[in-house]
PDB file of C-alpha atoms in Angstrom:
ATOM      1  CA  MET A   1     -37.587-104.177 -19.267  1.00  0.00           C
ATOM      2  CA  PRO A   2     -37.169-101.347 -16.718  1.00  0.00           C
ATOM      3  CA  SER A   3     -33.955 -99.756 -16.075  1.00  0.00           C
ATOM      4  CA  LYS A   4     -31.901 -99.935 -12.896  1.00  0.00           C
ATOM      5  CA  LYS A   5     -32.953 -96.156 -12.211  1.00  0.00           C
ATOM      6  CA  ASP A   6     -36.671 -96.990 -12.620  1.00  0.00           C
ATOM      7  CA  LYS A   7     -36.381-100.019 -10.323  1.00  0.00           C
ATOM      8  CA  ALA A   8     -34.729 -97.824  -7.706  1.00  0.00           C
ATOM      9  CA  ILE A   9     -37.611 -95.034  -8.194  1.00  0.00           C
ATOM     10  CA  ALA A  10     -40.267 -97.748  -7.854  1.00  0.00           C
ATOM     11  CA  TRP A  11     -38.658 -99.355  -4.746  1.00  0.00           C
ATOM     12  CA  TYR A  12     -38.175 -95.849  -3.095  1.00  0.00           C
ATOM     13  CA  ASN A  13     -41.770 -94.959  -4.091  1.00  0.00           C
ATOM     14  CA  GLU A  14     -43.040 -98.390  -2.500  1.00  0.00           C
ATOM     15  CA  SER A  15     -41.217 -98.145   0.665  1.00  0.00           C
ATOM     16  CA  TYR A  16     -42.307 -94.359   1.012  1.00  0.00           C
ATOM     17  CA  ARG A  17     -45.801 -95.331   0.609  1.00  0.00           C
ATOM     18  CA  ARG A  18     -45.508 -98.462   3.163  1.00  0.00           C
ATOM     19  CA  VAL A  19     -44.207 -95.946   5.762  1.00  0.00           C
ATOM     20  CA  ARG A  20     -47.046 -93.571   5.259  1.00  0.00           C
ATOM     21  CA  GLU A  21     -49.467 -96.340   5.794  1.00  0.00           C
ATOM     22  CA  ALA A  22     -47.719 -97.676   8.761  1.00  0.00           C
ATOM     23  CA  ILE A  23     -47.047 -94.494  10.762  1.00  0.00           C
ATOM     24  CA  PRO A  24     -50.104 -92.214  11.626  1.00  0.00           C
ATOM     25  CA  ALA A  25     -49.981 -88.680  10.413  1.00  0.00           C
ATOM     26  CA  ASP A  26     -49.827 -87.374  13.861  1.00  0.00           C
ATOM     27  CA  ARG A  27     -46.700 -89.294  14.524  1.00  0.00           C
ATOM     28  CA  ARG A  28     -44.712 -88.506  11.521  1.00  0.00           C
ATOM     29  CA  LEU A  29     -43.161 -85.324  10.025  1.00  0.00           C
ATOM     30  CA  GLU A  30     -42.927 -84.997   6.319  1.00  0.00           C
ATOM     31  CA  PHE A  31     -40.106 -82.421   6.115  1.00  0.00           C
ATOM     32  CA  SER A  32     -38.204 -80.593   3.553  1.00  0.00           C
ATOM     33  CA  VAL A  33     -34.939 -78.427   4.731  1.00  0.00           C
ATOM     34  CA  LYS A  34     -36.673 -75.647   2.605  1.00  0.00           C
ATOM     35  CA  ASP A  35     -39.204 -75.352   5.411  1.00  0.00           C
ATOM     36  CA  GLY A  36     -36.653 -74.437   8.075  1.00  0.00           C
ATOM     37  CA  PHE A  37     -36.257 -75.508  11.448  1.00  0.00           C
ATOM     38  CA  ARG A  38     -39.657 -74.468  12.812  1.00  0.00           C
ATOM     39  CA  PRO A  39     -41.619 -77.332  11.762  1.00  0.00           C
ATOM     40  CA  LEU A  40     -39.054 -80.097  12.818  1.00  0.00           C
ATOM     41  CA  CYS A  41     -38.583 -78.489  16.117  1.00  0.00           C
ATOM     42  CA  GLU A  42     -42.222 -77.984  16.745  1.00  0.00           C
ATOM     43  CA  PHE A  43     -42.565 -81.750  15.818  1.00  0.00           C
ATOM     44  CA  LEU A  44     -39.718 -82.728  18.149  1.00  0.00           C
ATOM     45  CA  ASP A  45     -41.120 -80.313  20.919  1.00  0.00           C
ATOM     46  CA  VAL A  46     -37.746 -78.659  21.183  1.00  0.00           C
ATOM     47  CA  PRO A  47     -36.919 -74.726  20.895  1.00  0.00           C
ATOM     48  CA  VAL A  48     -36.061 -73.368  17.481  1.00  0.00           C
ATOM     49  CA  PRO A  49     -32.626 -72.262  17.088  1.00  0.00           C
ATOM     50  CA  THR A  50     -32.125 -68.540  16.462  1.00  0.00           C
ATOM     51  CA  VAL A  51     -29.397 -66.217  15.305  1.00  0.00           C
ATOM     52  CA  ARG A  52     -28.851 -62.425  15.856  1.00  0.00           C
ATOM     53  CA  ASP A  53     -28.541 -60.221  12.894  1.00  0.00           C
ATOM     54  CA  GLU A  54     -25.211 -58.451  13.495  1.00  0.00           C
ATOM     55  CA  GLN A  55     -26.421 -55.243  11.927  1.00  0.00           C
ATOM     56  CA  THR A  56     -29.949 -54.977  13.032  1.00  0.00           C
ATOM     57  CA  GLY A  57     -29.912 -56.955  16.214  1.00  0.00           C
ATOM     58  CA  GLN A  58     -33.142 -58.797  15.321  1.00  0.00           C
ATOM     59  CA  VAL A  59     -33.371 -62.297  16.264  1.00  0.00           C
ATOM     60  CA  THR A  60     -34.768 -64.847  13.808  1.00  0.00           C
ATOM     61  CA  ASP A  61     -34.943 -68.444  13.257  1.00  0.00           C
ATOM     62  CA  ALA A  62     -31.731 -69.987  12.296  1.00  0.00           C
ATOM     63  CA  PRO A  63     -31.656 -71.111   8.545  1.00  0.00           C
ATOM     64  CA  PHE A  64     -30.741 -74.341   7.246  1.00  0.00           C
ATOM     65  CA  TYR A  65     -27.682 -74.229   5.204  1.00  0.00           C
ATOM     66  CA  THR A  66     -27.787 -76.357   1.785  1.00  0.00           C
ATOM     67  CA  ARG A  67     -25.936 -76.640  -1.384  1.00  0.00           C
ATOM     68  CA  GLU A  68     -27.907 -75.326  -4.177  1.00  0.00           C
TER      69      GLU A  68
END
């Protein structure tokens, strides 16, 4: 008999599969925060947030902040 965890994983995987089947690839974004803001912003057609490095003055894409 499958555990609750196994059932939850199976439900998640089935739900994920159904979403991928229902939504065309050009209308969905499969996204990881590790990718940064750029893919998300390009998908949404909005500007990528930027930050200026205080020491060098260079402008770069703003990072996602995550707990690791």
